[in-house]
PDB file of C-alpha atoms in Angstrom:
ATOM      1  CA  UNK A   1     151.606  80.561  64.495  1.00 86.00           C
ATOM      2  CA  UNK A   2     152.215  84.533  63.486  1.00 84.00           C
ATOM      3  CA  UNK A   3     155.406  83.933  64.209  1.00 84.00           C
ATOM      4  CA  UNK A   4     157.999  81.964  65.422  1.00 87.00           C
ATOM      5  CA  UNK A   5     157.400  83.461  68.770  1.00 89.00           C
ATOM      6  CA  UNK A   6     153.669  84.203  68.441  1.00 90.00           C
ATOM      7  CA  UNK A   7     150.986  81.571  68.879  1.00 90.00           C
ATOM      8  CA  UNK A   8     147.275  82.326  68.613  1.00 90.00           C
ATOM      9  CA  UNK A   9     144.618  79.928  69.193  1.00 90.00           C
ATOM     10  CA  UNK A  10     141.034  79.511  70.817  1.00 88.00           C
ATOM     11  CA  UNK A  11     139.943  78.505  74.347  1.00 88.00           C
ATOM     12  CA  UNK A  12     136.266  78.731  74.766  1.00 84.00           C
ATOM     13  CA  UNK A  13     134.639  81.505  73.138  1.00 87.00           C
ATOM     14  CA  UNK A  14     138.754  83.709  73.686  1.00 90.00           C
ATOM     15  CA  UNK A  15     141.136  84.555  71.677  1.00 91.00           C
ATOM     16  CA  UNK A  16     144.132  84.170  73.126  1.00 92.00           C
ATOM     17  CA  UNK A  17     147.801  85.571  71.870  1.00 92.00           C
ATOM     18  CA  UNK A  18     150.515  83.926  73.567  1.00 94.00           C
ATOM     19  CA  UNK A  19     154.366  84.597  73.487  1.00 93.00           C
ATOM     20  CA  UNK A  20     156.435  81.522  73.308  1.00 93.00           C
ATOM     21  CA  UNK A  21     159.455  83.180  74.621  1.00 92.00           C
ATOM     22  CA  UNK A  22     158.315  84.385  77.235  1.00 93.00           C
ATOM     23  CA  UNK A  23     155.424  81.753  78.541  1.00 94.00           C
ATOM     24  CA  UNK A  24     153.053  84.188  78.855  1.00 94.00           C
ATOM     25  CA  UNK A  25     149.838  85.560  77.233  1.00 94.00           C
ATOM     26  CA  UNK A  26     149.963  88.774  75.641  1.00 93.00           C
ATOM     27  CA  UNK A  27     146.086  89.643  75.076  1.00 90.00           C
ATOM     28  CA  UNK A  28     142.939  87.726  75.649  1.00 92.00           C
ATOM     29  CA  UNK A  29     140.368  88.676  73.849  1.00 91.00           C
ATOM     30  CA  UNK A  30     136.581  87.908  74.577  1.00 92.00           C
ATOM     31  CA  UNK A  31     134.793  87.535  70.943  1.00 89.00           C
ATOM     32  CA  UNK A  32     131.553  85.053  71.780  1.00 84.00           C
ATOM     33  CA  UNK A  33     129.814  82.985  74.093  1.00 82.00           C
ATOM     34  CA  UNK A  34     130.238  80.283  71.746  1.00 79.00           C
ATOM     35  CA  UNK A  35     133.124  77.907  70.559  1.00 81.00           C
ATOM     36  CA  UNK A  36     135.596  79.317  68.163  1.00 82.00           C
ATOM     37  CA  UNK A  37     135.817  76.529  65.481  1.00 75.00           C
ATOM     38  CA  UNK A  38     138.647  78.424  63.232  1.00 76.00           C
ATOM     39  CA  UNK A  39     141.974  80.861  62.789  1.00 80.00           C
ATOM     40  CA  UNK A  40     143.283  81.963  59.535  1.00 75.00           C
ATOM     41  CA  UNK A  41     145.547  84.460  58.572  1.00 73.00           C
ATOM     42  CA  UNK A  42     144.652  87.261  56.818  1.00 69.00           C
ATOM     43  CA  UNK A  43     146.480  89.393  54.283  1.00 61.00           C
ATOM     44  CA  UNK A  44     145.965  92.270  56.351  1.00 66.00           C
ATOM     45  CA  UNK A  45     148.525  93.472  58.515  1.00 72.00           C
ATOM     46  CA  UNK A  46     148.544  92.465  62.249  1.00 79.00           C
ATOM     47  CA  UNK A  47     145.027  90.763  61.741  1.00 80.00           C
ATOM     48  CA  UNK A  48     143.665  87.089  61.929  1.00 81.00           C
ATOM     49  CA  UNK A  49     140.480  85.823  60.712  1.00 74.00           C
ATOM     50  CA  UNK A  50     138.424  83.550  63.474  1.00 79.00           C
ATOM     51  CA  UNK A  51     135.102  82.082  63.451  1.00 74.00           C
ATOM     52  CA  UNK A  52     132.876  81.156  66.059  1.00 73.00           C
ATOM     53  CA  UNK A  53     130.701  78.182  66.553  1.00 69.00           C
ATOM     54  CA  UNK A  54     127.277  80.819  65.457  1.00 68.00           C
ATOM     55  CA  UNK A  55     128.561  81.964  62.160  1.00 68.00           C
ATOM     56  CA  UNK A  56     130.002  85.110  63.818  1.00 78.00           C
ATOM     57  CA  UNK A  57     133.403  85.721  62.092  1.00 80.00           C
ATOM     58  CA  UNK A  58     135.784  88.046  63.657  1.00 84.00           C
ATOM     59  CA  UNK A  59     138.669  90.411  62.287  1.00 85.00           C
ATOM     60  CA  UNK A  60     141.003  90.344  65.413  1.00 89.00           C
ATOM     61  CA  UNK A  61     144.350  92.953  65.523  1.00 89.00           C
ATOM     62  CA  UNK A  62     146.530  90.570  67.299  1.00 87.00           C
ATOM     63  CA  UNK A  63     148.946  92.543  67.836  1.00 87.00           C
ATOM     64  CA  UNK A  64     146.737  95.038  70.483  1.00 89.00           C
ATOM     65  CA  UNK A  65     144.375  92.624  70.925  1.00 87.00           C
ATOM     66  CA  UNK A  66     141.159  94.234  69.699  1.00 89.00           C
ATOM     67  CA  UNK A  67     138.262  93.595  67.605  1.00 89.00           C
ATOM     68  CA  UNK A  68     138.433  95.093  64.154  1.00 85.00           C
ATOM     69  CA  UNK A  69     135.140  94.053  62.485  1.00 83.00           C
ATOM     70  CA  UNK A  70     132.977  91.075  63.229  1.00 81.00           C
ATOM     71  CA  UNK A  71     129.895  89.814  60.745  1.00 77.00           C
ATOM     72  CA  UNK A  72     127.382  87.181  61.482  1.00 73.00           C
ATOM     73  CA  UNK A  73     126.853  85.106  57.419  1.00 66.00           C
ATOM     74  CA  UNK A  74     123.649  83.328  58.593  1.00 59.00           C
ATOM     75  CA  UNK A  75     121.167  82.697  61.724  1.00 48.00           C
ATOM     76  CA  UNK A  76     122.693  82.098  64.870  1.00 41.00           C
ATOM     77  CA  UNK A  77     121.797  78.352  64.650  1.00 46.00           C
ATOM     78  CA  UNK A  78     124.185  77.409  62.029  1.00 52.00           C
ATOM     79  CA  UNK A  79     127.645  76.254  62.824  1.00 51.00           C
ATOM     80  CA  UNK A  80     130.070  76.516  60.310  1.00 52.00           C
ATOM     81  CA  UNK A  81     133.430  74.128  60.510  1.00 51.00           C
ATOM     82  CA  UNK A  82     135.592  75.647  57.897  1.00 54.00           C
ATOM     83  CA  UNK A  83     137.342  78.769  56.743  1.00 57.00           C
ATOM     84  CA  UNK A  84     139.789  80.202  54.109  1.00 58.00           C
ATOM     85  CA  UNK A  85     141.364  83.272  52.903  1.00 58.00           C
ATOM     86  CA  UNK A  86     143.168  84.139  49.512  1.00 56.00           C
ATOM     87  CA  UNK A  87     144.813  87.417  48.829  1.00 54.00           C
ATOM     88  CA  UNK A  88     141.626  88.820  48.307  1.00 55.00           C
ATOM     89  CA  UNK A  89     140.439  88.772  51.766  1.00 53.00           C
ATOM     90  CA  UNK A  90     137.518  86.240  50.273  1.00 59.00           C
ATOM     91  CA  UNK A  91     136.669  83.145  52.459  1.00 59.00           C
ATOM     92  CA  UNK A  92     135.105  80.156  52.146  1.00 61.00           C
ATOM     93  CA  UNK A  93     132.868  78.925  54.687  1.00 58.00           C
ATOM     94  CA  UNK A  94     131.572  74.879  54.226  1.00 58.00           C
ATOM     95  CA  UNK A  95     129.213  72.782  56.639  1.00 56.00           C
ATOM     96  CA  UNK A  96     126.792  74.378  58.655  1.00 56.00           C
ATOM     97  CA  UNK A  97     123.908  72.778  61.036  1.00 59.00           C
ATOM     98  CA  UNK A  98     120.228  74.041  61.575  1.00 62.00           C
ATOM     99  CA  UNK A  99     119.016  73.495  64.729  1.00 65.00           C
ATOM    100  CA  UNK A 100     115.811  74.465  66.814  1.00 69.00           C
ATOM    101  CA  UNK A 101     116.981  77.432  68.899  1.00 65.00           C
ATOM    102  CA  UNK A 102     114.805  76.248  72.144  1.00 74.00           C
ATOM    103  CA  UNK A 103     115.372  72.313  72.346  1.00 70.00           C
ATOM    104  CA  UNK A 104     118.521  73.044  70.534  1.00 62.00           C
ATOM    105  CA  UNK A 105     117.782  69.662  68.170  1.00 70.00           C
ATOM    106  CA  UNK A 106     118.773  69.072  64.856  1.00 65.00           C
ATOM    107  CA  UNK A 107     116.327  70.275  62.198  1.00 65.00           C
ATOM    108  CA  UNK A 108     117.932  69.988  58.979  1.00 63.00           C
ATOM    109  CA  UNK A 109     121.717  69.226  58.005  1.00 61.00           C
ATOM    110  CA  UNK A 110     122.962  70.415  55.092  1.00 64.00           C
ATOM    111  CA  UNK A 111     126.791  71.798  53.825  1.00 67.00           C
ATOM    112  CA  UNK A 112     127.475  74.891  52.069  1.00 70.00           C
ATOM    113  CA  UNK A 113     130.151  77.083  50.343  1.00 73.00           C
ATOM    114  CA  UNK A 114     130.008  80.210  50.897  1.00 75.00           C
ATOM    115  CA  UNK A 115     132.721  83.069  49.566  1.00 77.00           C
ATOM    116  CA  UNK A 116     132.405  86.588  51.371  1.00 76.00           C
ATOM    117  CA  UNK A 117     133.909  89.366  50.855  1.00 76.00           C
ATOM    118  CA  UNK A 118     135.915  91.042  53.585  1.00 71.00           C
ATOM    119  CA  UNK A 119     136.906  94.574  52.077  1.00 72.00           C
ATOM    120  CA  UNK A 120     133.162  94.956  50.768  1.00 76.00           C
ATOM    121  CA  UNK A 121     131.210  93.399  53.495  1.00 75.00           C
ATOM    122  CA  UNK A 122     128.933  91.173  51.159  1.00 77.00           C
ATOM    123  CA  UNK A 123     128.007  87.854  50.107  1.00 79.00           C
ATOM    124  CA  UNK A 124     129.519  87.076  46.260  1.00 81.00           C
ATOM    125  CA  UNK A 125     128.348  83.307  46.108  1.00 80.00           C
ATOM    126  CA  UNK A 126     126.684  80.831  48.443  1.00 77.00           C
ATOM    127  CA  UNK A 127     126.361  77.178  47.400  1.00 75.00           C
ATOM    128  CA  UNK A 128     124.464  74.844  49.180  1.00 71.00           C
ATOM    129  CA  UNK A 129     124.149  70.707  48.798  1.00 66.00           C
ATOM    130  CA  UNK A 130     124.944  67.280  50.461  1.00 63.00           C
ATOM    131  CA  UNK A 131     127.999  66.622  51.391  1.00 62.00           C
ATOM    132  CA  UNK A 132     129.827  69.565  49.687  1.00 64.00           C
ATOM    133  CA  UNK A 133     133.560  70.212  50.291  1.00 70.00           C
ATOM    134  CA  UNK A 134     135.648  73.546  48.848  1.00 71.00           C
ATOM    135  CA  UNK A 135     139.146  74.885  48.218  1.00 72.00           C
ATOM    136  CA  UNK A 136     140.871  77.557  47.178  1.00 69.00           C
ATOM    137  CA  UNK A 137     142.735  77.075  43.941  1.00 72.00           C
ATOM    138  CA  UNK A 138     143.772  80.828  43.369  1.00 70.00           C
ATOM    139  CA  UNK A 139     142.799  84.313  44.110  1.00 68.00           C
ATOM    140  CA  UNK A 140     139.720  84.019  41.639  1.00 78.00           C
ATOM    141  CA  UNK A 141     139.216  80.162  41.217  1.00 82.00           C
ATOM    142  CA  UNK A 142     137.483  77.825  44.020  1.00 82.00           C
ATOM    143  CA  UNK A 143     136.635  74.466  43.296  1.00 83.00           C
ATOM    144  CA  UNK A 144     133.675  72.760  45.084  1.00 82.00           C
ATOM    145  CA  UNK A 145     132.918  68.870  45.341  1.00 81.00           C
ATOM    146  CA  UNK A 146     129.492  67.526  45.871  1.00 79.00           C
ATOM    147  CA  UNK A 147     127.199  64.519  46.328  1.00 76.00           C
ATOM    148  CA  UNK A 148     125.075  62.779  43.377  1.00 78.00           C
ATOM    149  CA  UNK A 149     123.494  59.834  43.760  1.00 78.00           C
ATOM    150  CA  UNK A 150     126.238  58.427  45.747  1.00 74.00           C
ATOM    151  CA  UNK A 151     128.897  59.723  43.511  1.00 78.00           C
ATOM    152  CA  UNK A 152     131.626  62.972  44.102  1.00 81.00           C
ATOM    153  CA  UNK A 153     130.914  65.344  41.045  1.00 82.00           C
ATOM    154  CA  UNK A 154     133.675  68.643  41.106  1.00 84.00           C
ATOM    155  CA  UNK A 155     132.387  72.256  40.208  1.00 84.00           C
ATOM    156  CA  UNK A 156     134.992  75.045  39.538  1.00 85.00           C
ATOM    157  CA  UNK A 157     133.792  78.183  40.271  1.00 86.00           C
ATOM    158  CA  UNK A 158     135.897  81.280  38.557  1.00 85.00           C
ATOM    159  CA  UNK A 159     135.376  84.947  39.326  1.00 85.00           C
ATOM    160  CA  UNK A 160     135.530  87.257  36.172  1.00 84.00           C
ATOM    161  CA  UNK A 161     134.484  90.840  36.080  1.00 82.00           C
ATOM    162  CA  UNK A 162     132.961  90.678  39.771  1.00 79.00           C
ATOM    163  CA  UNK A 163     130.751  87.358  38.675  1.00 85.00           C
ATOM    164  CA  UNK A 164     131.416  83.978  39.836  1.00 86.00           C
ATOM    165  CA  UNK A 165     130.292  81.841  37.325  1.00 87.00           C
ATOM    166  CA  UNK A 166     130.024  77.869  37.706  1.00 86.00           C
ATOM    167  CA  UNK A 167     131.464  75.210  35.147  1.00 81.00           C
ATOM    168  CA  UNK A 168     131.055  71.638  36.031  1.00 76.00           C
ATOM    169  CA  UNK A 169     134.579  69.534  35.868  1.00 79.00           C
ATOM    170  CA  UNK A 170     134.882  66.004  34.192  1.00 74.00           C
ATOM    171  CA  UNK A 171     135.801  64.575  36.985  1.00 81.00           C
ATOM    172  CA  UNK A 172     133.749  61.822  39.099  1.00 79.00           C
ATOM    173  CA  UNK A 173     134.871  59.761  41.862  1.00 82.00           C
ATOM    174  CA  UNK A 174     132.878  57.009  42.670  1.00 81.00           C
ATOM    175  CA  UNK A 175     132.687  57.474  46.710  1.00 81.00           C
ATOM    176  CA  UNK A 176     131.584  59.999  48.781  1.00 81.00           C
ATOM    177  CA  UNK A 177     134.214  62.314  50.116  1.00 80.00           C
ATOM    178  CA  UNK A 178     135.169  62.971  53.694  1.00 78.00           C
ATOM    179  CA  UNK A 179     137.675  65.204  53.615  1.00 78.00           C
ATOM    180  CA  UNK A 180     139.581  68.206  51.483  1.00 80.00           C
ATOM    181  CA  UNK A 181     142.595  69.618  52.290  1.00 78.00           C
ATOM    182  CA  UNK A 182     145.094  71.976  50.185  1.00 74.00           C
ATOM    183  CA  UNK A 183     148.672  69.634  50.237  1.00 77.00           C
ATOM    184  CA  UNK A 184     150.863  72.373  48.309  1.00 80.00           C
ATOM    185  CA  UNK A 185     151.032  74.898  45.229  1.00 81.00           C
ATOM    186  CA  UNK A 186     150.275  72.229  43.257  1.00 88.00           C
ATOM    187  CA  UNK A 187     147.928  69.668  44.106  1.00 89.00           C
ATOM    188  CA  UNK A 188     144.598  69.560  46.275  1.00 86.00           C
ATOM    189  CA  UNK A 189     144.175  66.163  48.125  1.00 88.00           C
ATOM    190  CA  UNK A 190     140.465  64.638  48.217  1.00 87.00           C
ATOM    191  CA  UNK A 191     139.964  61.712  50.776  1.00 87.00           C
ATOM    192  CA  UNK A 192     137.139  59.485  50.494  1.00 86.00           C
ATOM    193  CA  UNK A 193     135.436  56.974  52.591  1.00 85.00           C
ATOM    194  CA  UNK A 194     136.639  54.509  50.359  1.00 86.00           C
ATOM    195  CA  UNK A 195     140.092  55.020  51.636  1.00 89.00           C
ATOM    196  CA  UNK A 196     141.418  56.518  48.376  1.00 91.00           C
ATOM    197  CA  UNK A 197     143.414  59.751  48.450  1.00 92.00           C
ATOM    198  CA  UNK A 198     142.845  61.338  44.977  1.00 91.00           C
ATOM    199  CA  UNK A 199     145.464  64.224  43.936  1.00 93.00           C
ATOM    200  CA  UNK A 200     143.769  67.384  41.805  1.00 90.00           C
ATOM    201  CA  UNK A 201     146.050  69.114  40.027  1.00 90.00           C
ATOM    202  CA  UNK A 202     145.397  72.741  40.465  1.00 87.00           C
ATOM    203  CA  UNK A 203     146.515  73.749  36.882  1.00 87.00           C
ATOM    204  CA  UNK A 204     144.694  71.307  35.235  1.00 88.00           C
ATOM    205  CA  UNK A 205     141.591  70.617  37.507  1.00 86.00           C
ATOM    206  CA  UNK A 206     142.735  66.962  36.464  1.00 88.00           C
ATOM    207  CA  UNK A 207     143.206  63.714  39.237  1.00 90.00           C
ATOM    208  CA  UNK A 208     146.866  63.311  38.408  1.00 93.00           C
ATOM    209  CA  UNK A 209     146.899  60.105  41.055  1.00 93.00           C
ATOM    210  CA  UNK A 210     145.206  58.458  43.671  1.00 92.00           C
ATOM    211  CA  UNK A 211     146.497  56.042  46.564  1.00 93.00           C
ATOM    212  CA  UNK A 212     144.700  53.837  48.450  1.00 92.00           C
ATOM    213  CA  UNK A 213     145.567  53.504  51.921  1.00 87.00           C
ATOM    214  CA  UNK A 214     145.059  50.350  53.587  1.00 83.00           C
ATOM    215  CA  UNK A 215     144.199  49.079  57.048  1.00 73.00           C
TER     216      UNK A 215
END
């Protein structure tokens, strides 16, 4: 939702801005042959932040419909699932698939953050491993969760003067995660296959709780 009479969301490879009011569209806007997996806002005016099913993000004015910028992170074989934005125009990018661009089969699966730039147009950091998950903590603060031998180790990664520089968190959890998701201002939720939701507190970078969910 832009607003509370603005919708924007993705049908096939469109963009498509719809007024609620009204029932009607107000722009649809071609952006890729493939899927559009994401929508963020952005803290730019009038724009939203989409990516397609190729790695292809777009910079979309929603409010006339057009393309601002568009840049393609990787080969045209990887499909990424996720996608943030802080104040910084920076996004994270997490889980992409390599596949053989004539049968179209899997060659390798791997995840990966990666944080990009908007305003500069460049990479800053690109992290890749099994089974890695990312969020946002602040402007200049992302916190990544990985796979090692079997068990969830966190890595915070802070940016300071333009560098992002990695420090490993004492934190373990003894499953392998399936899911990370941003609850509020003060607490990231991390869901594991082990049906335990563990809470990280975003000041600390401490598990504050955890509840296990049964059934």
């Amino acid at each position: 939702f832009i607003d509370d009479n603005t919708l924007v969301y993705g049908l096939s490879g469109n963009l498509i801005v719809y007024d609620i009011k009204d029932d009607t569209i107000i722009y649809k806007v071609f952006l890729s042959e493939s899927m559009i997996k994401t929508i963020s806002l952005l803290n730019i005016k009038n724009c939203v932040l989409v990516s397609s099913e190729n790695a292809t993000i777009f910079i979309v004015d929603y409010r006339i419909g057009s393309i601002v910028d568009k840049v393609n992170l990787r080969t045209i074989n990887n499909v990424y699932s996720i996608v943030l934005c802080n104040d910084d125009s920076l996004s994270v990018i997490s889980s992409h698939v390599i596949c053989d661009p004539n049968s179209r089969e899997i060659i390798s699966q791997n995840d990966a953050m990666t944080i990009y730039n908007i305003k500069e147009k460049k990479v800053e950091l690109c992290v890749e491993s099994k089974n890695n998950f990312s969020s946002f903590i602040n402007n200049k603060t992302v916190v990544s969760f990985t796979l090692v031998n079997k068990k969830t180790i966190a890595n915070i990664y802070q940016k300071e003067n333009d560098e992002w520089k990695n420090n490993e968190l004492s934190i373990e959890i003894d499953s392998e995660i399936n899911r990370v998701k941003e609850y509020n201002v003060d607490y990231v939720i991390v869901q594991c296959y082990n049906r335990t939701m563990y809470f990280l507190n975003k000041r600390t970078f401490c598990i504050d709780f955890n509840l296990f969910i049964e059934g």
